[in-house]
PDB file of C-alpha atoms in Angstrom:
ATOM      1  CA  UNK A   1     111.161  86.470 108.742  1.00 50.00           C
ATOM      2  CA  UNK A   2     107.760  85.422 107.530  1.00 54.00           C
ATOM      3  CA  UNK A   3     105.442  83.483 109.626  1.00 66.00           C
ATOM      4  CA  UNK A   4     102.962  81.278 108.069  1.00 63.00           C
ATOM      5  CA  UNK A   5     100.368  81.673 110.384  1.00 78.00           C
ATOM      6  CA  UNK A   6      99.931  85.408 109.322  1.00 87.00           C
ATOM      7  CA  UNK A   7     100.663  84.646 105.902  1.00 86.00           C
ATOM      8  CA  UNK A   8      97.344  82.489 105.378  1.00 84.00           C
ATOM      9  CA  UNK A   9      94.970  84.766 106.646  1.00 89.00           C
ATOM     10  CA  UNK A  10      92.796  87.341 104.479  1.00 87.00           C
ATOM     11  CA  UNK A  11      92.179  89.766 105.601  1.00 89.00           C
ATOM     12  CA  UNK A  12      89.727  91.035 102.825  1.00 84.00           C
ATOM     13  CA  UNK A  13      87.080  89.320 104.394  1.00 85.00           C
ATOM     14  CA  UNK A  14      88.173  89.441 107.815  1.00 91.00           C
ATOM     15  CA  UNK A  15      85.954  91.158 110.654  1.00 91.00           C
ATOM     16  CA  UNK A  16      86.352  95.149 110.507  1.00 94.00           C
ATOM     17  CA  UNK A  17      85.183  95.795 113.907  1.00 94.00           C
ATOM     18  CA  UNK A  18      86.211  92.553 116.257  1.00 95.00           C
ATOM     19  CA  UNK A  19      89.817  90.668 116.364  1.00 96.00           C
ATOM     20  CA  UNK A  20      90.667  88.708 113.020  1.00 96.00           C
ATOM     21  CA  UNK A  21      92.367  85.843 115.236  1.00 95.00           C
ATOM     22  CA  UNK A  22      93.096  84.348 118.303  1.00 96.00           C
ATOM     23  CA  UNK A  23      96.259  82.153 119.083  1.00 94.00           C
ATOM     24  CA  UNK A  24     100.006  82.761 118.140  1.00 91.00           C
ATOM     25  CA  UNK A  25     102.892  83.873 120.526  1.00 90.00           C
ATOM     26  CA  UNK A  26     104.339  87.072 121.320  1.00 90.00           C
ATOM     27  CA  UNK A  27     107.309  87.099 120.255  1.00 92.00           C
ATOM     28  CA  UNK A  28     109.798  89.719 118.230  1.00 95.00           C
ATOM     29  CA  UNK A  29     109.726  88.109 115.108  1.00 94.00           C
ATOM     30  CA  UNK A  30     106.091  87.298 115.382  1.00 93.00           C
ATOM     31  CA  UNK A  31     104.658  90.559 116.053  1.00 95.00           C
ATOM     32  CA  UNK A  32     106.844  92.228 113.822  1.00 94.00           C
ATOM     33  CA  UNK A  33     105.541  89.816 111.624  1.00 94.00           C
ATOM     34  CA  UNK A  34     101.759  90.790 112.757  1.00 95.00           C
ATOM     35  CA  UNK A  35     102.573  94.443 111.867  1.00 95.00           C
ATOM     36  CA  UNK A  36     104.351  93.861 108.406  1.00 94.00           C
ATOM     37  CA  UNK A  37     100.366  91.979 107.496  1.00 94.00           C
ATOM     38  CA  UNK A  38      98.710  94.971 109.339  1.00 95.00           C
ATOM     39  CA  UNK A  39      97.887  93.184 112.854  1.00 96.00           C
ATOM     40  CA  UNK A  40      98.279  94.488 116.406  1.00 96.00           C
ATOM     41  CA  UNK A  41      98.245  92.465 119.703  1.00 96.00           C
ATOM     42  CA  UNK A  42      95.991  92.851 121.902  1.00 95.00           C
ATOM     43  CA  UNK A  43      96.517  90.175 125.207  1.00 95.00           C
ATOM     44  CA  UNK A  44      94.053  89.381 127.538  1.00 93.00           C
ATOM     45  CA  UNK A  45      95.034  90.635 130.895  1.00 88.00           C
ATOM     46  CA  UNK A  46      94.336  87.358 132.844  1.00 90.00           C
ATOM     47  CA  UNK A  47      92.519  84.501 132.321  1.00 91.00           C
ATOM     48  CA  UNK A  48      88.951  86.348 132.946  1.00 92.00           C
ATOM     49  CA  UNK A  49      89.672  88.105 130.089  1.00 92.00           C
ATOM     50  CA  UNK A  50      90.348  84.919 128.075  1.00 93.00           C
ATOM     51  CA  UNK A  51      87.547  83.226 129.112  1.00 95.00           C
ATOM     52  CA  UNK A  52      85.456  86.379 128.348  1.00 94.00           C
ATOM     53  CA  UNK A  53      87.210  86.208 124.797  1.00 95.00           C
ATOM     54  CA  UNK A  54      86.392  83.072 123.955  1.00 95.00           C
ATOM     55  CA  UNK A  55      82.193  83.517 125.733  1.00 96.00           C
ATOM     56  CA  UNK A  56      82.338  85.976 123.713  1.00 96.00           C
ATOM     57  CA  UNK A  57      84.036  85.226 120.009  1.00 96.00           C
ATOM     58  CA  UNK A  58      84.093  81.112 120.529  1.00 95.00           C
ATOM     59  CA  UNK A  59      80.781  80.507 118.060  1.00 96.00           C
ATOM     60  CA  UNK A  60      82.680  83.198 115.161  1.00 95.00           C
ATOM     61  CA  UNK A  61      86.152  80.788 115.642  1.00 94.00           C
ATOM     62  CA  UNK A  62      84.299  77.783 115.041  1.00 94.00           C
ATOM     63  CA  UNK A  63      82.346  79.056 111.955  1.00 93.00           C
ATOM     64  CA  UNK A  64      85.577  79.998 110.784  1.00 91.00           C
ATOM     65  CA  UNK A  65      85.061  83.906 110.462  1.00 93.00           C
ATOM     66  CA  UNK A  66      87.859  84.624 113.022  1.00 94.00           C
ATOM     67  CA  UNK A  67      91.027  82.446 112.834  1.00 93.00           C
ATOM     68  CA  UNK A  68      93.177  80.598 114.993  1.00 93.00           C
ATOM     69  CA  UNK A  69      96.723  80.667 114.990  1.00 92.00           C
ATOM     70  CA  UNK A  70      98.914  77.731 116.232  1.00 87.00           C
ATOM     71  CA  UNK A  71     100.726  78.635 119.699  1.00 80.00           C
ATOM     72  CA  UNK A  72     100.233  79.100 122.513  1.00 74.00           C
ATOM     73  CA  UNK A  73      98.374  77.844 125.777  1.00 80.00           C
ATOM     74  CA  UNK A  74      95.309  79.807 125.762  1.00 89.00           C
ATOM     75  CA  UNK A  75      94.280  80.452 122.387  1.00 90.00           C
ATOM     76  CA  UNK A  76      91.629  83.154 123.531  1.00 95.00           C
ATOM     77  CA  UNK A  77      94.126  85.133 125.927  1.00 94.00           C
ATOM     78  CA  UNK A  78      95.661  86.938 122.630  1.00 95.00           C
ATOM     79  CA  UNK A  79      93.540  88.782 120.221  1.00 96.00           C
ATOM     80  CA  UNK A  80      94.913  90.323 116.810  1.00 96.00           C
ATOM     81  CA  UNK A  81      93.429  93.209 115.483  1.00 97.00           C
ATOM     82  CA  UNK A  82      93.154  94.806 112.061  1.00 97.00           C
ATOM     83  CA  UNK A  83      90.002  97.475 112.408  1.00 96.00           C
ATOM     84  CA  UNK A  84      88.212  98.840 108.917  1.00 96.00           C
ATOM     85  CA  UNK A  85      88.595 101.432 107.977  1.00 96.00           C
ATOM     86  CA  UNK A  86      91.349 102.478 110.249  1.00 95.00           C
ATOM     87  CA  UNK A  87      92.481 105.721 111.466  1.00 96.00           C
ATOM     88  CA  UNK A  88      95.921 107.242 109.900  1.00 96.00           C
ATOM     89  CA  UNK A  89      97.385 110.773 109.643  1.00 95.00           C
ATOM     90  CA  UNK A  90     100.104 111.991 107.470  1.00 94.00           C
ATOM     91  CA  UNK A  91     103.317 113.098 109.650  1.00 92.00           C
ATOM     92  CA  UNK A  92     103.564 115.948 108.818  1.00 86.00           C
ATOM     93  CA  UNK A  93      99.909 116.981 109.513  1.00 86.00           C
ATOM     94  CA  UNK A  94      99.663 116.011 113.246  1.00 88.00           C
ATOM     95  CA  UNK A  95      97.224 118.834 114.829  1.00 82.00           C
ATOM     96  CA  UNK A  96      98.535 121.176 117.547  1.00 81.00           C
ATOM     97  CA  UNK A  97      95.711 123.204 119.196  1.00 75.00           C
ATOM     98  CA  UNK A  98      96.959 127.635 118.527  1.00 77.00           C
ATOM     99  CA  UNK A  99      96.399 127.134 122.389  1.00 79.00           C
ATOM    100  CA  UNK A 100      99.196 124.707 122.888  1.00 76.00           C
ATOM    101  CA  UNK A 101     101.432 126.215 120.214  1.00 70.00           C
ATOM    102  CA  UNK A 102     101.270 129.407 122.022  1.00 72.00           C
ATOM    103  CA  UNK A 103     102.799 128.371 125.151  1.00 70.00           C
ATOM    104  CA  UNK A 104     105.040 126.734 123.166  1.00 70.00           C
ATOM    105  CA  UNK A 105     106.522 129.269 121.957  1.00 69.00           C
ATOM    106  CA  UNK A 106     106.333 130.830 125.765  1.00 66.00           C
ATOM    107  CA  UNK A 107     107.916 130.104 128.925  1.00 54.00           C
ATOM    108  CA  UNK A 108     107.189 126.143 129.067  1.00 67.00           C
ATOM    109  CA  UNK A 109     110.634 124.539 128.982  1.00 82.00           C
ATOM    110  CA  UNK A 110     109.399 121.242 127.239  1.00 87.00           C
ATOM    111  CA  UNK A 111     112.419 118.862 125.387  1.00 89.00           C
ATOM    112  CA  UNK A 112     111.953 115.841 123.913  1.00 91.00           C
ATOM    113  CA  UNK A 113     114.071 112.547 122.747  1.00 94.00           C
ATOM    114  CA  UNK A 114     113.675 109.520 121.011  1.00 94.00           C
ATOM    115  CA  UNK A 115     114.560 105.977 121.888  1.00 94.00           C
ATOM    116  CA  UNK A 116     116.015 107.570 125.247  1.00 94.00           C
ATOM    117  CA  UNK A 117     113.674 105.881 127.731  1.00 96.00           C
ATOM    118  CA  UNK A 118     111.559 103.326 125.842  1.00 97.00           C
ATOM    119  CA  UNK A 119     111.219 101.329 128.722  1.00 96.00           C
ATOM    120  CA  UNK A 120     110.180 103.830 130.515  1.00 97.00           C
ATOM    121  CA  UNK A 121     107.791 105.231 127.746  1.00 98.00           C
ATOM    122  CA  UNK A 122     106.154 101.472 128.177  1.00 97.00           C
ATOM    123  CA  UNK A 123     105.451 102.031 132.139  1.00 96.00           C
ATOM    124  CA  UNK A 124     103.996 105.259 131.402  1.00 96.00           C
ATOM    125  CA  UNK A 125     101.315 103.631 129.018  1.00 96.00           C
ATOM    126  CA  UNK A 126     100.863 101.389 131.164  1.00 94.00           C
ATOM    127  CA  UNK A 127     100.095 103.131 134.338  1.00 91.00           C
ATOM    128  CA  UNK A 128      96.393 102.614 135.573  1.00 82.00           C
ATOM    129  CA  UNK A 129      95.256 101.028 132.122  1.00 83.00           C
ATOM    130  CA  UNK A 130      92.154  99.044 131.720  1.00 78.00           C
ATOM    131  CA  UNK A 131      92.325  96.167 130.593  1.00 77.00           C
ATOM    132  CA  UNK A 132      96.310  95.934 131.166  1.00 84.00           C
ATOM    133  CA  UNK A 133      97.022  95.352 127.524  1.00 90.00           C
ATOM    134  CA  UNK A 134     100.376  95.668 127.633  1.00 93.00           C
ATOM    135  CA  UNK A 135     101.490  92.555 129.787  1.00 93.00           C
ATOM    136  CA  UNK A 136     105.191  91.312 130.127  1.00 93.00           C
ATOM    137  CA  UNK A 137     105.292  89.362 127.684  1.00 94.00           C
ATOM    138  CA  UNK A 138     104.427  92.072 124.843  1.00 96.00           C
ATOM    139  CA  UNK A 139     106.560  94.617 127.092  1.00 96.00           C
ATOM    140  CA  UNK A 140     109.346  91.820 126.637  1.00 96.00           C
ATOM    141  CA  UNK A 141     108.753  91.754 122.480  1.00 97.00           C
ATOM    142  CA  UNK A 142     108.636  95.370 122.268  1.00 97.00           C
ATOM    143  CA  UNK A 143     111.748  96.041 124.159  1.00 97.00           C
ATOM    144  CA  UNK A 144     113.510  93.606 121.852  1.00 97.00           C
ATOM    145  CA  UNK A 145     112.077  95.424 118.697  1.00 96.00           C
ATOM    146  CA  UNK A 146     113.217  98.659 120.049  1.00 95.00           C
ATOM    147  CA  UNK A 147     117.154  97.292 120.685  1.00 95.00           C
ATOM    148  CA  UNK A 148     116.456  95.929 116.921  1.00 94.00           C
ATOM    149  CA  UNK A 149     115.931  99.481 115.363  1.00 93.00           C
ATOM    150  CA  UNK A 150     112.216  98.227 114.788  1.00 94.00           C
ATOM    151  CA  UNK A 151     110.457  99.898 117.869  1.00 96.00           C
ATOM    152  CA  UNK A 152     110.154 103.356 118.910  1.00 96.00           C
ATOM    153  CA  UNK A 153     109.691 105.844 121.175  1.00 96.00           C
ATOM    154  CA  UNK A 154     109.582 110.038 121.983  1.00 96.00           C
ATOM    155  CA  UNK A 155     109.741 111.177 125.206  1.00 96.00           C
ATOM    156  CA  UNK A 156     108.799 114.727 126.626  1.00 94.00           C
ATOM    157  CA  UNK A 157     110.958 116.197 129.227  1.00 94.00           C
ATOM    158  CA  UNK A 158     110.013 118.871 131.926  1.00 90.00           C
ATOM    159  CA  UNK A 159     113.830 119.512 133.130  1.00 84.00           C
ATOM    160  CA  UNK A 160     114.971 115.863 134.165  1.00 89.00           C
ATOM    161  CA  UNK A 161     111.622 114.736 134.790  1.00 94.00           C
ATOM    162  CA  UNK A 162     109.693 112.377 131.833  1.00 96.00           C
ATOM    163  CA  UNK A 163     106.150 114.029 131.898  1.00 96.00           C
ATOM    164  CA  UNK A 164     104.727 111.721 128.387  1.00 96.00           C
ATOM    165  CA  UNK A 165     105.290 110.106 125.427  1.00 97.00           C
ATOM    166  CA  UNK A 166     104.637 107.797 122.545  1.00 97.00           C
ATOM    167  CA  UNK A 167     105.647 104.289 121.213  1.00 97.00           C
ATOM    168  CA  UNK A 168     104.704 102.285 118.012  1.00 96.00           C
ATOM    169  CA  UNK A 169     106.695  99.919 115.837  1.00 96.00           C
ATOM    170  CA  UNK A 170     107.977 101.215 112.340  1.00 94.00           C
ATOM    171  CA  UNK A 171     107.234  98.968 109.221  1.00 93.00           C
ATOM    172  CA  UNK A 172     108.524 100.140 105.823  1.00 90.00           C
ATOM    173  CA  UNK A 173     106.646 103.458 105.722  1.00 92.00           C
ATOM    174  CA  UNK A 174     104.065 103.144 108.384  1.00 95.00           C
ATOM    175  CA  UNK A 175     104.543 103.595 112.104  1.00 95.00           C
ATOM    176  CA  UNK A 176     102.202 102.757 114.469  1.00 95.00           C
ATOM    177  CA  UNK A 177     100.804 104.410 117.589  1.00 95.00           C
ATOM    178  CA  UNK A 178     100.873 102.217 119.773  1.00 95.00           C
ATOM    179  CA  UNK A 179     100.171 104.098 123.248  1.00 95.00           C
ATOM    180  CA  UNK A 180     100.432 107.249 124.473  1.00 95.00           C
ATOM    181  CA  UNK A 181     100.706 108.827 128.126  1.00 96.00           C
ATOM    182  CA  UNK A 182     100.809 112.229 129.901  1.00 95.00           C
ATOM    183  CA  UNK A 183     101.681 113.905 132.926  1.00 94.00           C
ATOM    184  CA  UNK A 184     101.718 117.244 131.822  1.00 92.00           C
ATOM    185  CA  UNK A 185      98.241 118.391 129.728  1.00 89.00           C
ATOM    186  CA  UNK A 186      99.140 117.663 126.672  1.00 90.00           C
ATOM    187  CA  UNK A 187     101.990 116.316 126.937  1.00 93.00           C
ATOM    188  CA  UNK A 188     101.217 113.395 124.840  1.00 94.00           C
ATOM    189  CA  UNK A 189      99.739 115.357 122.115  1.00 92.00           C
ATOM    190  CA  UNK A 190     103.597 116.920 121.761  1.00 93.00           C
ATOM    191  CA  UNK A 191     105.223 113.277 121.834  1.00 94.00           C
ATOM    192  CA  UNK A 192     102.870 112.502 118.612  1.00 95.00           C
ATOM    193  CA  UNK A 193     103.684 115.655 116.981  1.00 92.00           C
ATOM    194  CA  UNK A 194     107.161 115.087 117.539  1.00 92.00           C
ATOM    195  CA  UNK A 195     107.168 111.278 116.423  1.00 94.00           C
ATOM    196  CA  UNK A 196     105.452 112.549 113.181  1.00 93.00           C
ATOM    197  CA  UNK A 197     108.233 114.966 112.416  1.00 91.00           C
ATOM    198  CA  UNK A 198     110.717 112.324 113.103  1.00 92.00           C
ATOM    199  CA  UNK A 199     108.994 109.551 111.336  1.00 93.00           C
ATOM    200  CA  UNK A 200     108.198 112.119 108.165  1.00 91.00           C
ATOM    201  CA  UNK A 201     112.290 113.339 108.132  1.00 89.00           C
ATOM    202  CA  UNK A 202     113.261 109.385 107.495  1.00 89.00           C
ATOM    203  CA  UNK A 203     110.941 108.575 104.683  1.00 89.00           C
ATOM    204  CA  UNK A 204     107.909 107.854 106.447  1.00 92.00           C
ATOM    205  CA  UNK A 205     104.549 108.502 105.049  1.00 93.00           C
ATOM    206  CA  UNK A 206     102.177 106.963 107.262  1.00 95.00           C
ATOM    207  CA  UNK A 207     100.994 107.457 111.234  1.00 96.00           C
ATOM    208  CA  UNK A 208      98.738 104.595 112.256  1.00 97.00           C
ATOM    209  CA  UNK A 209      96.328 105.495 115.329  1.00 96.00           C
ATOM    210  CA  UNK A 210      94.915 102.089 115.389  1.00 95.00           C
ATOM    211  CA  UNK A 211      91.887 102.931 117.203  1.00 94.00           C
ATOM    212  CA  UNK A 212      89.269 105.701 116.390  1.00 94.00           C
ATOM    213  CA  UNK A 213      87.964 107.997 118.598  1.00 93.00           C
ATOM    214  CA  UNK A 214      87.719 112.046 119.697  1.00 94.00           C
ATOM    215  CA  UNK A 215      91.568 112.087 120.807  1.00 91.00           C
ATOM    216  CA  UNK A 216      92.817 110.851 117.598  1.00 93.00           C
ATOM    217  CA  UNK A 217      90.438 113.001 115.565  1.00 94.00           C
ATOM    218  CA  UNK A 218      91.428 115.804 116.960  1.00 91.00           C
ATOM    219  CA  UNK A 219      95.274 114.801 116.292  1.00 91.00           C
ATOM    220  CA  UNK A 220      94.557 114.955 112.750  1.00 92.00           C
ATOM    221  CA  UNK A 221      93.517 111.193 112.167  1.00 94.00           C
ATOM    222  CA  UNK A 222      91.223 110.497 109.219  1.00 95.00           C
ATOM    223  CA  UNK A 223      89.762 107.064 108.658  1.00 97.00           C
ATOM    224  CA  UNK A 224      91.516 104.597 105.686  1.00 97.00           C
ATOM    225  CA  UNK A 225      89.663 101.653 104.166  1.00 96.00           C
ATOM    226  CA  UNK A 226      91.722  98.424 105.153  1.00 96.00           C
ATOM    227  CA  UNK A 227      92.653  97.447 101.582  1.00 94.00           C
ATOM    228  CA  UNK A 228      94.237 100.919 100.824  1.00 95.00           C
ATOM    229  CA  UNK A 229      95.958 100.712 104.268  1.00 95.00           C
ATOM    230  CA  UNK A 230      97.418  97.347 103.650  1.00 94.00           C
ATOM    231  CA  UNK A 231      98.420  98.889  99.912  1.00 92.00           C
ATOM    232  CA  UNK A 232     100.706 101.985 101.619  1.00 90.00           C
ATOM    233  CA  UNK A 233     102.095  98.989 104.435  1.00 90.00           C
ATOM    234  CA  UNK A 234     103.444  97.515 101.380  1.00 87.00           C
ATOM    235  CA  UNK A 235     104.124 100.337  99.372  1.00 80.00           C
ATOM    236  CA  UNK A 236     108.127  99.845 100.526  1.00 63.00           C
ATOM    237  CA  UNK A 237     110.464 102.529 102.372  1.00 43.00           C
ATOM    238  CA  UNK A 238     110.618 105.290  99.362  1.00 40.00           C
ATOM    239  CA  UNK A 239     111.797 108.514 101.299  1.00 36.00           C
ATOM    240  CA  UNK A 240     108.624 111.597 101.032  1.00 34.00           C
ATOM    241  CA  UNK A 241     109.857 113.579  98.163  1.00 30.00           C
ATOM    242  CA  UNK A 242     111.307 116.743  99.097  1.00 29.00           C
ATOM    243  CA  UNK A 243     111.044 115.840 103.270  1.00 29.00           C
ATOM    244  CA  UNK A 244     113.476 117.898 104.868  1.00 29.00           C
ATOM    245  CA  UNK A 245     116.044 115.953 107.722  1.00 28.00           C
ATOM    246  CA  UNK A 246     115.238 116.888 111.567  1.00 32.00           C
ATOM    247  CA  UNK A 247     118.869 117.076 113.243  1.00 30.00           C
ATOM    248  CA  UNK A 248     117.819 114.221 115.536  1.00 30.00           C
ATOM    249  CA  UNK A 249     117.014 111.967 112.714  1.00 31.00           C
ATOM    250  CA  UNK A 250     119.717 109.401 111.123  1.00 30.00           C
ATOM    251  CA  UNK A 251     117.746 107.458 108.342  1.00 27.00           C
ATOM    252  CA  UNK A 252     119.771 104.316 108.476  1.00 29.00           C
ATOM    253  CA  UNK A 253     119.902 101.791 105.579  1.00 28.00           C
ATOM    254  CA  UNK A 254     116.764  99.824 106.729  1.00 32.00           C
ATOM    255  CA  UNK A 255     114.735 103.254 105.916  1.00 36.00           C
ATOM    256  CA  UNK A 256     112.448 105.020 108.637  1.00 38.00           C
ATOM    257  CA  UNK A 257     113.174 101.737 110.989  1.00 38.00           C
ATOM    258  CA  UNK A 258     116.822 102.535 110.747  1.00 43.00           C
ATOM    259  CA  UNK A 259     118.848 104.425 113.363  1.00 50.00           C
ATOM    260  CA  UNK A 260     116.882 107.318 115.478  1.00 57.00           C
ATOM    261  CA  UNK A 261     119.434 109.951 117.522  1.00 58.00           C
ATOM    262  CA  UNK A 262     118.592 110.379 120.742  1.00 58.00           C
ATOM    263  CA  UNK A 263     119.085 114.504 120.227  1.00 62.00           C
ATOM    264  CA  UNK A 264     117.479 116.928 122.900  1.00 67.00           C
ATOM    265  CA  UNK A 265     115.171 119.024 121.206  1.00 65.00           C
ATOM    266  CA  UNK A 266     113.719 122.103 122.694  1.00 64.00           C
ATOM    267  CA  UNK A 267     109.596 121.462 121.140  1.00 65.00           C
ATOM    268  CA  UNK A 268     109.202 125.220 119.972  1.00 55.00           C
ATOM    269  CA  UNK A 269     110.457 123.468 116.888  1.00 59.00           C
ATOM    270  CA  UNK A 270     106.995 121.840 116.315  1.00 66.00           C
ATOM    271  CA  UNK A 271     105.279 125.450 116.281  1.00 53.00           C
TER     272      UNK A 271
END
């Protein structure tokens, strides 16, 4: 599905370091839609936050240097994001500290899965976040992207108990990192690692951190120029010469957004 509202913007000369629009809906096809033209969401948590949005961004809208998308009540309680440059890592080169691959290899009796508890995975990012991003409504639209094949998740397991993990939505050959969480020291760092692997078995090529900072620096993120990141989003769903299957990986006919096995792997794997 192609929505027109993303289809008209430009993003060449679109604000690196603010939101490119305001407006729109939340829905499945619509954010899958944001995603496919290199957007992310980003809601306002209540109507403060709106109001602080449009204080803050109001004079840029009406110069026309940050769009506004038909939809919606509020216009300024949903942002969409594109940052420049933005910072990606390969799969197969997400960083584990000789620390953490040491007890790895040890006694720690880590597992993880993917697309076993997305909903889950969700409340876990969500726990004591500020601003509360991820409202129902997005929760809603990613939950229906998951059941679609479109959304994903890894989940680390300590026994029966869910201890972190990672979500992002797959387009073509880029997957997104949406949010992380831990309850275990790096916990999280594992769920990426293991994502990565995943992502890089089906044909992926491309991890996209969204936001820069330390933690994703030290996961291997490098910063990308926007253009050249928009170029490998529509690069298509080519499989990474000579990438070798995981066993919990089924790359289904829709390419790395196709069919993910819910296996139990032991994360020594990753070492």
């Amino acid at each position: 599905m192609t929505v027109p509202a993303f289809d008209a913007l430009d993003l060449r000369h679109a604000p690196g370091d603010g939101p490119v629009a305001f407006g729109g809906v939340l829905g499945p096809e619509h954010l899958l839609a944001a995603y496919r033209h290199g957007l992310f969401p980003l809601p306002a948590a209540d109507e403060y936050a709106g109001a602080y949005n449009e204080a803050l961004y109001g004079e840029a809208v009406e110069a026309g240097e940050v769009a506004l998308l038909p939809g919606g009540a509020d216009p300024y309680a949903l942002a969409w994001w594109s940052p420049d440059p933005r910072p990606v890592l390969r799969p197969d080169a997400v960083r584990l500290p000789r620390r953490l691959a040491r007890r790895l290899r040890g006694a720690v009796e880590w597992w993880t899965t993917a697309d076993r508890a997305f909903g889950e995975v969700l409340t876990g990012c969500a726990e004591g976040r500020q601003p509360a991003w991820l409202t129902v409504e997005l929760r809603a639209a990613l939950v229906e992207l998951n059941a679609r094949g479109a959304a994903h998740s890894v989940e680390v397991w300590e026994g029966g108990e869910l201890i972190g993990g990672v979500f992002g939505v797959a387009v073509g050959p880029v997957l997104s990192l949406d949010s992380m969480f831990h309850r275990r020291p790096d916990a999280a760092r594992v769920a990426v690692a293991d994502l990565g692997a995943r992502f890089g078995a089906a044909g992926g090529r491309l991890l996209d951190a969204q936001w820069d900072g330390p933690y994703v620096r030290s996961l291997g993120a490098a910063p990308m120029e926007r253009s050249r990141y928009l170029a490998e989003l529509a690069a298509g769903t080519q499989a990474v010469p000579g990438a070798q299957g995981v066993p919990a990986v089924q790359a289904g006919p829709a390419g790395p957004a196709g069919s993910w096995a819910a296996a139990r792997l032991p994360v020594a794997r990753l070492c």
